[in-house]
XYZ file of C-alpha atoms in Angstrom:
664
model
C -3.228 -14.919 12.494
C -3.643 -11.741 10.716
C -2.277 -9.806 13.639
C 0.884 -11.919 13.532
C 1.517 -11.012 9.815
C 2.000 -7.350 10.297
C 5.276 -7.214 11.420
C 6.767 -9.233 8.758
C 4.696 -7.124 5.955
C 6.312 -4.004 7.648
C 9.804 -5.513 7.594
C 9.126 -6.655 3.853
C 8.030 -3.071 2.900
C 11.188 -1.626 4.533
C 13.353 -3.843 2.561
C 11.677 -3.025 -0.837
C 11.217 0.779 -0.513
C 14.277 1.402 1.420
C 12.723 4.137 3.688
C 12.792 4.356 7.382
C 10.399 6.833 7.412
C 7.760 4.845 5.608
C 8.615 1.290 6.589
C 8.396 1.877 10.477
C 4.503 1.623 10.225
C 3.193 1.385 6.833
C 1.937 -1.719 5.307
C 0.630 -2.608 1.986
C -2.684 -0.911 1.416
C -5.561 0.806 3.464
C -8.897 2.381 3.098
C -10.402 5.324 4.051
C -13.775 4.901 5.570
C -14.728 8.484 5.177
C -17.604 9.628 7.597
C -18.258 6.098 8.920
C -19.226 5.830 12.495
C -16.828 4.131 15.162
C -19.331 1.137 15.903
C -19.502 0.462 11.874
C -15.880 0.538 11.419
C -15.419 -2.064 14.222
C -17.733 -4.461 12.540
C -16.339 -3.581 9.087
C -12.956 -4.462 10.338
C -14.041 -7.833 11.945
C -16.249 -8.859 8.986
C -14.307 -7.672 5.782
C -11.258 -5.402 6.314
C -9.291 -8.087 8.243
C -10.150 -11.125 6.133
C -9.371 -9.276 3.087
C -6.059 -7.975 4.528
C -6.484 -4.652 4.443
C -3.565 -2.966 6.426
C -5.223 -0.243 8.188
C -8.052 2.113 8.046
C -8.171 5.797 7.957
C -10.749 7.479 10.307
C -12.345 10.851 9.943
C -11.130 13.317 12.642
C -12.265 12.296 16.134
C -11.753 15.567 17.953
C -15.027 17.579 18.887
C -16.272 19.729 15.957
C -18.353 22.596 15.035
C -22.276 21.483 14.467
C -23.794 21.142 11.043
C -24.736 18.828 8.321
C -21.925 19.202 5.957
C -18.968 16.894 5.613
C -16.314 19.652 6.192
C -17.823 20.590 9.792
C -15.584 17.687 10.930
C -12.555 19.574 9.813
C -13.395 22.507 12.204
C -12.069 21.666 15.431
C -13.653 22.963 18.779
C -11.656 20.809 21.361
C -8.891 18.207 21.333
C -9.878 17.279 24.913
C -13.215 16.282 23.868
C -13.643 13.106 21.626
C -17.386 12.895 20.883
C -17.961 13.554 17.191
C -20.413 12.761 14.565
C -18.979 9.206 14.615
C -19.582 8.578 18.195
C -18.168 8.989 21.697
C -14.572 8.422 23.115
C -15.648 4.962 24.583
C -17.092 4.104 21.265
C -13.866 5.079 19.754
C -11.845 3.260 22.239
C -14.043 0.020 21.391
C -13.348 0.197 17.718
C -9.752 0.672 18.018
C -9.508 -2.444 20.149
C -11.833 -4.413 17.693
C -9.733 -3.445 14.605
C -6.608 -4.411 16.255
C -7.997 -7.598 17.303
C -9.088 -8.283 13.343
C -5.340 -7.160 12.285
C -6.242 -3.845 11.343
C -4.228 -0.568 12.125
C -5.829 2.859 12.888
C -4.938 6.240 11.164
C -6.600 9.129 12.390
C -7.380 12.432 10.442
C -5.810 15.366 12.432
C -6.740 18.844 11.713
C -3.921 20.823 13.337
C -3.873 24.098 11.290
C -7.347 25.734 10.909
C -10.094 25.997 13.510
C -13.886 26.295 13.801
C -15.356 29.552 12.274
C -18.730 28.019 11.126
C -21.640 28.841 13.501
C -24.743 28.918 11.481
C -26.033 25.837 13.595
C -25.201 27.257 16.866
C -22.194 27.678 19.152
C -21.864 24.257 20.739
C -19.660 21.671 19.454
C -20.392 17.994 18.814
C -19.734 17.136 22.416
C -21.642 20.146 23.723
C -18.862 22.563 24.285
C -19.386 26.332 23.910
C -17.324 28.299 21.598
C -16.678 31.299 19.503
C -13.998 32.043 16.621
C -10.543 32.132 18.299
C -11.906 31.227 21.746
C -12.127 27.614 22.449
C -12.432 25.289 25.649
C -8.551 25.115 25.722
C -7.508 27.909 23.224
C -7.527 31.694 23.160
C -7.114 34.359 20.639
C -3.204 34.752 21.536
C -2.932 31.156 20.436
C -3.520 32.067 16.962
C -1.971 33.953 14.136
C -3.103 37.462 13.450
C -6.591 37.413 11.463
C -5.707 37.157 7.673
C -6.850 35.113 4.927
C -4.629 33.219 2.432
C -4.332 35.241 -0.613
C -1.265 34.607 -2.280
C 0.207 30.905 -3.058
C 3.441 32.570 -4.090
C 4.257 33.819 -0.743
C 5.166 30.954 1.696
C 4.497 33.102 4.772
C 0.982 33.918 3.572
C 0.324 30.493 3.219
C 1.724 29.398 6.546
C 0.510 32.283 8.823
C -3.134 33.162 7.343
C -6.254 31.046 7.530
C -8.338 29.005 4.978
C -11.537 30.484 3.887
C -11.145 32.852 7.228
C -10.843 30.033 9.649
C -8.395 30.837 12.494
C -4.728 29.692 11.996
C -3.319 27.970 14.984
C 0.196 29.370 15.773
C 2.183 26.359 15.789
C 5.476 28.407 16.421
C 4.395 28.678 20.133
C 5.140 26.438 22.727
C 1.411 26.055 24.145
C -0.371 25.366 20.849
C 2.638 22.842 19.981
C 2.193 21.092 23.376
C -1.517 20.799 22.928
C -1.293 19.554 19.567
C 1.364 17.214 20.632
C -0.447 16.049 23.704
C -3.568 15.147 21.666
C -1.483 12.791 19.537
C -0.072 11.133 22.385
C -3.707 10.836 23.872
C -4.664 8.798 20.821
C -1.280 6.929 20.549
C -2.139 5.738 23.967
C -5.546 4.676 22.881
C -4.134 2.544 20.409
C -4.106 4.750 17.248
C -1.461 3.471 14.907
C -0.564 6.794 12.699
C -1.869 10.073 11.672
C -3.088 11.841 8.517
C -2.104 15.564 9.200
C -4.599 17.541 7.010
C -3.486 20.790 5.395
C 0.140 20.123 6.613
C 1.013 22.502 3.744
C -0.214 25.533 5.686
C 1.983 24.559 8.592
C 5.969 25.687 8.427
C 7.678 22.232 7.996
C 10.111 23.011 10.979
C 6.956 23.758 13.292
C 5.337 20.624 12.169
C 8.390 18.690 12.665
C 8.615 20.279 16.256
C 4.952 18.964 17.125
C 5.667 15.466 15.851
C 8.982 15.172 17.804
C 7.066 16.453 20.834
C 4.669 13.748 20.346
C 7.529 10.981 20.151
C 7.292 10.768 16.317
C 4.151 8.860 15.804
C 3.919 7.365 12.097
C 2.053 9.928 10.114
C 1.658 11.033 6.518
C 0.875 14.868 5.441
C -1.473 16.206 3.224
C 0.719 18.442 0.970
C -1.105 19.431 -2.471
C 1.727 20.528 -4.906
C 0.873 23.129 -7.721
C 3.217 24.550 -10.268
C 4.587 27.964 -9.290
C 3.572 27.877 -5.848
C 6.119 28.663 -2.780
C 5.065 25.715 -0.961
C 5.795 22.189 -2.440
C 5.566 18.624 -1.243
C 9.323 18.013 -1.297
C 9.807 20.558 1.531
C 8.098 18.177 4.106
C 9.450 14.677 2.842
C 12.272 14.870 5.537
C 9.204 14.823 8.216
C 7.052 11.930 6.894
C 5.430 10.433 3.792
C 3.397 12.871 1.711
C 0.049 12.611 -0.312
C 1.100 12.402 -3.917
C -1.853 14.432 -5.454
C -0.267 14.526 -9.051
C -0.500 10.664 -9.047
C -4.317 10.429 -9.063
C -4.692 13.206 -11.810
C -1.782 11.237 -14.065
C -3.614 8.049 -13.571
C -7.008 9.448 -14.559
C -5.636 11.267 -17.470
C -4.040 8.150 -19.112
C -7.107 5.838 -18.421
C -8.926 8.459 -20.382
C -6.143 8.405 -22.989
C -3.971 5.372 -23.174
C -3.048 3.504 -20.174
C 0.141 1.847 -22.225
C 2.048 5.056 -20.858
C 1.522 4.068 -17.204
C 4.616 1.507 -17.468
C 6.917 4.141 -16.274
C 4.875 5.875 -13.815
C 7.159 7.357 -10.952
C 9.798 10.006 -10.285
C 10.297 10.456 -14.263
C 6.931 11.592 -14.306
C 7.760 14.268 -11.730
C 6.153 12.192 -8.757
C 7.947 11.781 -5.245
C 10.078 8.857 -4.865
C 7.995 5.647 -3.944
C 8.944 5.526 -0.474
C 7.641 9.114 0.334
C 4.346 8.710 -1.410
C 0.701 7.934 -0.219
C -1.292 7.401 -3.178
C -4.743 7.304 -4.356
C -7.015 7.251 -7.427
C -9.219 9.750 -5.533
C -10.065 10.979 -2.187
C -12.552 12.824 -0.125
C -11.371 16.307 -1.301
C -10.697 15.164 -5.205
C -13.947 13.566 -5.632
C -15.840 16.689 -4.722
C -13.510 18.702 -7.340
C -11.462 20.415 -4.469
C -7.720 20.796 -4.478
C -7.639 20.912 -8.241
C -10.043 18.120 -9.073
C -9.252 15.966 -12.338
C -9.466 12.654 -10.778
C -11.537 9.607 -11.395
C -14.273 8.972 -8.620
C -16.766 6.071 -8.365
C -19.249 8.041 -10.621
C -16.940 7.005 -13.443
C -17.908 3.365 -12.984
C -15.664 0.801 -14.906
C -12.905 3.382 -15.200
C -12.476 4.091 -11.657
C -12.590 0.283 -10.791
C -9.864 -0.261 -13.569
C -7.538 2.686 -12.131
C -7.799 1.150 -8.460
C -6.755 -2.233 -9.742
C -3.780 -0.577 -11.466
C -2.920 1.131 -8.562
C -2.767 -1.792 -6.218
C -1.125 -3.925 -8.878
C 1.836 -1.316 -9.642
C 4.858 -1.018 -7.435
C 4.648 2.503 -6.300
C 3.809 4.341 -3.035
C 1.617 3.138 -0.013
C -2.162 3.130 -1.709
C -4.995 4.169 -0.211
C -8.715 3.216 -1.349
C -11.240 5.665 -0.932
C -14.811 4.615 0.415
C -17.320 7.135 0.800
C -21.275 7.932 0.045
C -23.379 8.954 -2.986
C -23.525 12.736 -3.430
C -25.001 15.212 -5.761
C -24.445 18.470 -3.627
C -20.430 18.444 -2.828
C -21.203 19.898 0.436
C -23.737 17.079 1.460
C -22.706 15.192 4.694
C -23.128 11.294 5.277
C -26.348 9.496 4.928
C -28.497 9.243 8.103
C -28.641 6.043 9.890
C -26.110 3.233 9.717
C -22.618 3.701 7.849
C -22.707 0.040 6.784
C -22.734 -1.264 3.114
C -26.475 -2.236 3.714
C -27.451 1.115 3.685
C -27.903 2.004 -0.040
C -26.476 5.491 0.562
C -22.862 4.306 0.811
C -20.762 3.464 -2.112
C -18.629 1.247 -0.190
C -15.814 1.078 -3.053
C -13.646 -1.189 -0.843
C -16.106 -3.821 -0.809
C -16.255 -3.844 -4.940
C -15.060 -7.432 -5.764
C -11.939 -6.364 -8.129
C -10.711 -3.706 -5.470
C -11.001 -5.640 -2.203
C -9.494 -8.849 -3.887
C -6.382 -6.635 -5.131
C -5.534 -5.906 -1.878
C -4.661 -9.619 -1.429
C -2.754 -9.234 -4.551
C -0.746 -6.538 -3.233
C 0.416 -8.393 -0.140
C 1.170 -11.487 -2.118
C 3.590 -9.311 -4.164
C 5.078 -7.291 -1.821
C 8.739 -8.549 -2.104
C 8.485 -8.325 -5.965
C 8.725 -4.652 -6.323
C 9.290 -4.447 -9.744
C 7.427 -4.401 -12.997
C 8.388 -7.342 -15.421
C 7.047 -9.135 -18.557
C 5.187 -5.836 -19.682
C 2.972 -6.236 -22.574
C 0.736 -3.737 -24.067
C -1.278 -3.298 -27.467
C -0.033 -0.026 -28.120
C -3.018 1.810 -26.541
C -5.370 0.504 -23.772
C -4.630 -2.939 -22.944
C -1.824 -3.632 -20.830
C -0.324 -6.677 -18.821
C 2.869 -7.029 -16.360
C 3.953 -9.526 -13.935
C 5.285 -8.644 -10.289
C 8.520 -10.912 -10.611
C 7.241 -14.530 -10.172
C 4.628 -13.649 -7.756
C 1.725 -12.115 -9.605
C 0.484 -10.890 -13.104
C -2.164 -8.657 -13.868
C -3.984 -7.986 -17.304
C -6.204 -4.575 -17.721
C -8.479 -4.338 -20.557
C -9.533 -0.539 -21.171
C -10.618 -1.074 -24.413
C -14.465 -1.360 -25.638
C -13.717 -4.708 -26.998
C -12.450 -8.213 -25.522
C -8.938 -9.157 -25.032
C -7.880 -12.708 -25.918
C -4.067 -12.968 -25.818
C -1.294 -15.691 -24.859
C 0.982 -13.763 -22.489
C 4.123 -14.487 -20.340
C 3.008 -14.340 -16.930
C 6.425 -14.794 -14.903
C 4.565 -17.273 -12.734
C 5.390 -21.151 -12.252
C 3.364 -23.569 -13.711
C -0.030 -24.240 -12.352
C -3.554 -23.592 -12.336
C -4.240 -19.992 -10.680
C -7.497 -18.473 -9.831
C -8.403 -15.265 -11.703
C -8.956 -13.440 -8.542
C -11.013 -10.827 -10.232
C -13.778 -13.252 -11.464
C -15.769 -13.383 -8.292
C -16.341 -12.158 -4.664
C -13.969 -14.869 -3.284
C -10.338 -15.317 -4.417
C -11.350 -18.540 -5.819
C -14.903 -18.282 -6.666
C -14.320 -17.812 -10.529
C -12.522 -18.768 -13.561
C -9.081 -20.698 -13.258
C -6.342 -19.952 -15.677
C -3.497 -22.665 -16.541
C 0.035 -21.330 -16.769
C 2.417 -23.716 -18.771
C 5.894 -24.555 -17.933
C 7.348 -21.658 -19.803
C 5.092 -19.042 -17.816
C 2.713 -18.800 -20.611
C -0.981 -18.532 -20.278
C -3.973 -17.756 -22.520
C -6.079 -15.129 -20.778
C -9.612 -13.721 -21.900
C -10.681 -10.592 -20.517
C -13.961 -8.753 -21.485
C -14.113 -4.965 -22.337
C -13.401 -2.576 -19.340
C -12.398 -5.677 -17.101
C -9.244 -7.000 -15.774
C -7.927 -10.387 -14.380
C -5.255 -10.913 -12.028
C -3.335 -14.047 -10.578
C -0.971 -14.599 -7.853
C 0.945 -17.325 -5.880
C -1.509 -16.971 -2.820
C -4.573 -17.913 -5.028
C -3.881 -21.238 -6.613
C -6.058 -24.239 -7.282
C -3.250 -26.692 -6.212
C -4.435 -27.228 -2.683
C -8.174 -28.105 -3.810
C -9.131 -31.934 -3.201
C -12.832 -31.737 -3.487
C -15.585 -29.724 -4.947
C -13.124 -27.754 -7.248
C -14.215 -25.622 -9.684
C -13.395 -26.715 -13.404
C -10.333 -24.999 -15.031
C -11.271 -22.847 -18.178
C -9.600 -20.698 -20.598
C -12.719 -18.392 -21.035
C -14.956 -17.116 -18.557
C -18.049 -17.765 -20.429
C -19.395 -19.211 -24.093
C -22.285 -18.621 -26.121
C -23.549 -20.631 -29.032
C -25.135 -18.421 -31.724
C -26.762 -19.355 -34.860
C -29.665 -19.433 -37.381
C -31.610 -21.628 -34.634
C -31.624 -18.892 -32.209
C -31.654 -15.789 -34.659
C -28.049 -15.342 -33.746
C -28.825 -14.728 -30.203
C -26.858 -16.084 -27.436
C -27.600 -19.129 -25.854
C -25.177 -19.637 -23.024
C -23.161 -22.875 -22.517
C -22.457 -24.320 -19.118
C -19.042 -25.219 -17.712
C -19.403 -29.069 -17.119
C -15.761 -30.317 -16.504
C -12.391 -29.041 -16.902
C -12.196 -26.909 -20.190
C -15.592 -28.271 -21.271
C -18.684 -26.224 -22.270
C -22.171 -27.812 -23.243
C -25.477 -26.507 -24.287
C -28.378 -28.298 -25.876
C -29.991 -26.636 -28.948
C -32.648 -27.267 -31.285
C -32.037 -27.378 -35.071
C -34.860 -27.592 -37.827
C -32.934 -28.634 -40.839
C -33.499 -25.197 -42.846
C -31.210 -24.494 -45.661
C -27.848 -22.546 -44.740
C -28.519 -23.861 -40.961
C -25.200 -22.629 -39.333
C -23.574 -21.514 -35.946
C -20.519 -19.985 -34.393
C -19.343 -19.691 -30.891
C -18.987 -16.380 -28.945
C -17.041 -15.610 -25.643
C -18.476 -12.618 -24.381
C -21.751 -12.325 -26.415
C -20.612 -9.308 -28.362
C -18.665 -10.929 -31.448
C -15.407 -9.370 -29.843
C -13.914 -13.019 -29.439
C -15.458 -15.373 -31.715
C -14.669 -18.864 -33.139
C -15.913 -20.776 -36.306
C -14.232 -23.246 -38.246
C -12.953 -22.508 -41.498
C -11.625 -25.957 -42.270
C -14.563 -27.983 -41.354
C -12.373 -30.006 -39.337
C -13.936 -29.921 -35.905
C -11.318 -27.635 -34.578
C -12.126 -24.191 -34.075
C -10.284 -20.747 -35.198
C -10.710 -17.281 -33.679
C -12.845 -15.609 -36.163
C -13.078 -18.873 -38.166
C -15.929 -19.376 -40.711
C -19.647 -20.313 -39.960
C -20.077 -23.836 -38.895
C -22.975 -25.749 -41.379
C -24.929 -28.423 -40.085
C -27.836 -29.821 -42.025
C -29.326 -32.123 -39.029
C -32.845 -31.659 -37.625
C -33.543 -32.201 -33.766
C -32.044 -31.689 -30.275
C -28.127 -31.652 -30.296
C -25.781 -31.898 -27.528
C -22.934 -29.057 -28.543
C -19.622 -29.541 -26.700
C -16.510 -27.571 -26.986
C -13.134 -27.711 -25.278
C -11.825 -24.256 -24.742
C -8.212 -25.828 -24.310
C -8.095 -27.794 -27.434
C -10.658 -25.823 -29.174
C -12.378 -29.005 -30.547
C -16.380 -29.339 -30.466
C -19.008 -31.814 -31.492
C -22.522 -31.615 -32.123
C -24.209 -35.079 -30.793
C -27.790 -35.790 -31.489
C -30.105 -36.387 -28.509
C -33.198 -38.737 -28.026
C -36.558 -37.622 -29.836
C -37.343 -35.215 -26.596
C -34.116 -34.800 -25.165
C -33.965 -31.066 -24.082
C -37.565 -30.623 -24.351
C -38.760 -28.663 -21.276
C -41.899 -27.192 -19.806
C -42.213 -23.722 -19.485
C -44.474 -20.616 -18.960
C -43.080 -18.297 -21.140
C -42.000 -18.833 -24.834
C -38.874 -16.806 -24.288
C -37.297 -14.631 -21.717
C -34.528 -11.931 -22.159
C -32.095 -10.269 -19.679
C -31.835 -6.570 -19.976
C -29.639 -4.345 -17.748
C -26.687 -1.953 -17.230
C -24.517 -4.920 -18.192
C -25.373 -5.106 -21.682
C -26.648 -1.483 -22.352
C -30.369 -2.886 -21.610
C -30.355 -4.499 -24.947
C -32.094 -7.929 -25.219
C -29.855 -11.064 -24.185
C -31.743 -14.289 -24.680
C -31.954 -16.531 -21.755
C -31.751 -20.376 -22.359
C -34.428 -22.883 -21.250
C -32.204 -25.337 -19.284
C -34.760 -27.267 -17.175
C -38.633 -27.300 -16.559
C -39.356 -23.792 -16.113
C -35.747 -22.704 -15.443
C -34.175 -20.139 -17.687
C -30.239 -19.121 -17.578
C -27.811 -16.614 -18.765
C -24.213 -16.129 -17.784
C -24.022 -12.296 -17.458
C -20.367 -10.381 -17.127
C -21.217 -7.454 -14.617
C -18.727 -4.810 -14.310
C -19.587 -3.343 -10.850
C -20.345 0.188 -12.207
C -22.144 2.713 -9.767
C -26.056 1.766 -9.851
C -25.780 -1.483 -11.538
C -29.021 -2.985 -12.333
C -31.437 -4.954 -14.487
C -34.755 -6.537 -15.267
C -36.414 -9.642 -17.185
C -38.506 -8.812 -20.340
C -40.243 -11.714 -21.809
C -41.086 -10.386 -25.480
C -38.201 -8.034 -25.581
C -40.378 -4.771 -25.791
C -40.874 -4.081 -22.210
C -44.764 -4.844 -22.489
C -44.126 -8.086 -20.079
C -41.190 -7.194 -18.002
C -40.496 -8.224 -14.202
C -38.447 -6.497 -11.441
C -38.244 -6.844 -7.729
C -40.028 -4.503 -5.693
C -39.028 -5.778 -2.223
C -35.553 -7.135 -2.998
C -36.241 -10.402 -1.955
C -35.465 -12.494 -4.802
C -39.089 -12.827 -6.180
C -40.195 -11.049 -9.305
C -43.133 -8.980 -9.814
C -44.625 -7.728 -13.170
C -43.562 -4.229 -13.907
C -41.473 -4.437 -10.867
C -38.677 -2.311 -9.768
C -35.018 -2.354 -11.122
C -33.034 -4.836 -9.379
C -29.779 -3.500 -8.044
C -26.337 -5.379 -7.595
C -22.783 -4.492 -6.901
C -21.219 -7.751 -8.167
C -18.402 -7.774 -10.490
C -17.385 -10.518 -12.876
C -19.039 -13.548 -14.381
C -22.512 -14.666 -12.966
C -25.168 -17.105 -13.567
C -28.550 -15.649 -13.857
C -31.484 -17.854 -13.517
C -35.263 -17.272 -13.464
C -37.815 -19.798 -12.535
C -41.142 -18.906 -14.534
C -43.200 -20.744 -12.298
C -42.367 -19.657 -8.858
C -40.997 -16.265 -10.179
C -37.866 -16.604 -8.073
C -34.350 -15.435 -9.517
C -30.761 -15.669 -8.446
C -27.287 -14.460 -9.220
C -24.584 -16.868 -8.454
C -20.585 -16.424 -9.368
C -19.295 -18.516 -11.842
């Protein structure tokens, strides 16, 4: 099914972008699995990329390369005829291509055509065992290269095109044999099933010569790495007649505004000095920029929530062909990949493409492909924005340090929509109701986002459907719990409940808080049983157990007294607090909801190294973590790491010491 949808996607993209160059092969969004092994890419296509709707995966250069532990040794070719690399053998490469195609995912190979190997600190044998020396390789000799010189003047185009990067031999692509050698390499990969190419360092090859090589290779779909910089002699616009080009300025512009005011991003495009959309391959970061190469200035995985939101914007906004970066953790910018498997189970890999928000936004881009416009724009004048993609999708991005609660025009038909950014699966989180006039009330935590589209509606649900809700969470706070957070449970459409104990003390009162930070809180200024945002404290003189019920649509609430021991539960702890990166390591009180069972709704943002622990007294003197990552707590155990994003219910049993984190 996934495979059969590709021609339609390509046809649609050609219509909306109006470019034969890019529509011939490009789809909606692809991912760069940087330095992944072939076998692991194959499994990822089958298990994740295909099901999530990724159009393609960019792989590291498959040619033989120089030996060494650094990532950049992959970009120093030794031979095109030997396809054994750090990622695997030629047979494993072929198997990966076949398996990814079966999963509906195309393959784009990174190709190094300009500079050849010079680094020999780890010997003169390539990754496939070939012997070589600079300017002398198994299939090339000194006469196939430009004369030895190093690029020294980016204001001189000939110097950029005819000299080597960092002293590496520069292939003479003006000569017939090097042209044929490179073209035959591309044709071999196409014969294996490779669907397209990223031409590395295309800026350092004369446009006419690169065009000739691609023509000799029967013009496979390609995109070209050309880094533009003011005042330089070689610019991206010189290459767009050949193929789409990497728009490096895009990532810097996005980063600058996420560090400033994202309201400005409404007009991002050619008026900003960017290439036309049909000629641009865009990214928040790539393997060079996240290491500060090529100018730097981009957001990276180390920026946590900002990086996450920037990727959401890229996948929502109708400009270019977006590429998601997915690599590994590093402190040394030369460091190669972690040892062992390159799957996401290996903790050294960041796996940004698996972050819920980023992965689910690929589905959003697929669903909004034929609505190539920005409509119903709204912003708060600074760092909260919302817009629709015609009548196909709607996105809200909150880059402020406080929650967003607004009723906005979505442009969507009436219905119940899944907030695809509220859980791992598109419809595993909150539902949002869009009225007949297209309006909907959205509540988005600080540094978070929400997205709706026609392909993720609740209309087809007939059994075990999640309740509709207008808020992602709700807490009751008051004198009874020291103004802490007691999480309420969503028990039916728009209906939240919690049982609380009141002691009848003087000035006993309470309020309701959506995120537990007072950013979006509700009280009752008129004492009429109807809540108002930022309303007055709700006074109550009763004593005993009370069932508190709130309807988040009508904003009505009730307090109903229970039996003499309703809500009385047995526990081994007198109290329990959740503490972690999600709440700045502060103490969030958990609620005793059953015998020995403590519960709290937590909003995770998916930041790098996201983790938490449990604390009985709130002073770390009796804290619990998980040394074995097996779901069982140990006193003073290790931090518990999680990569989830969105609203999750965290539970702890203080008898078995088991804990769980479940999507809401």
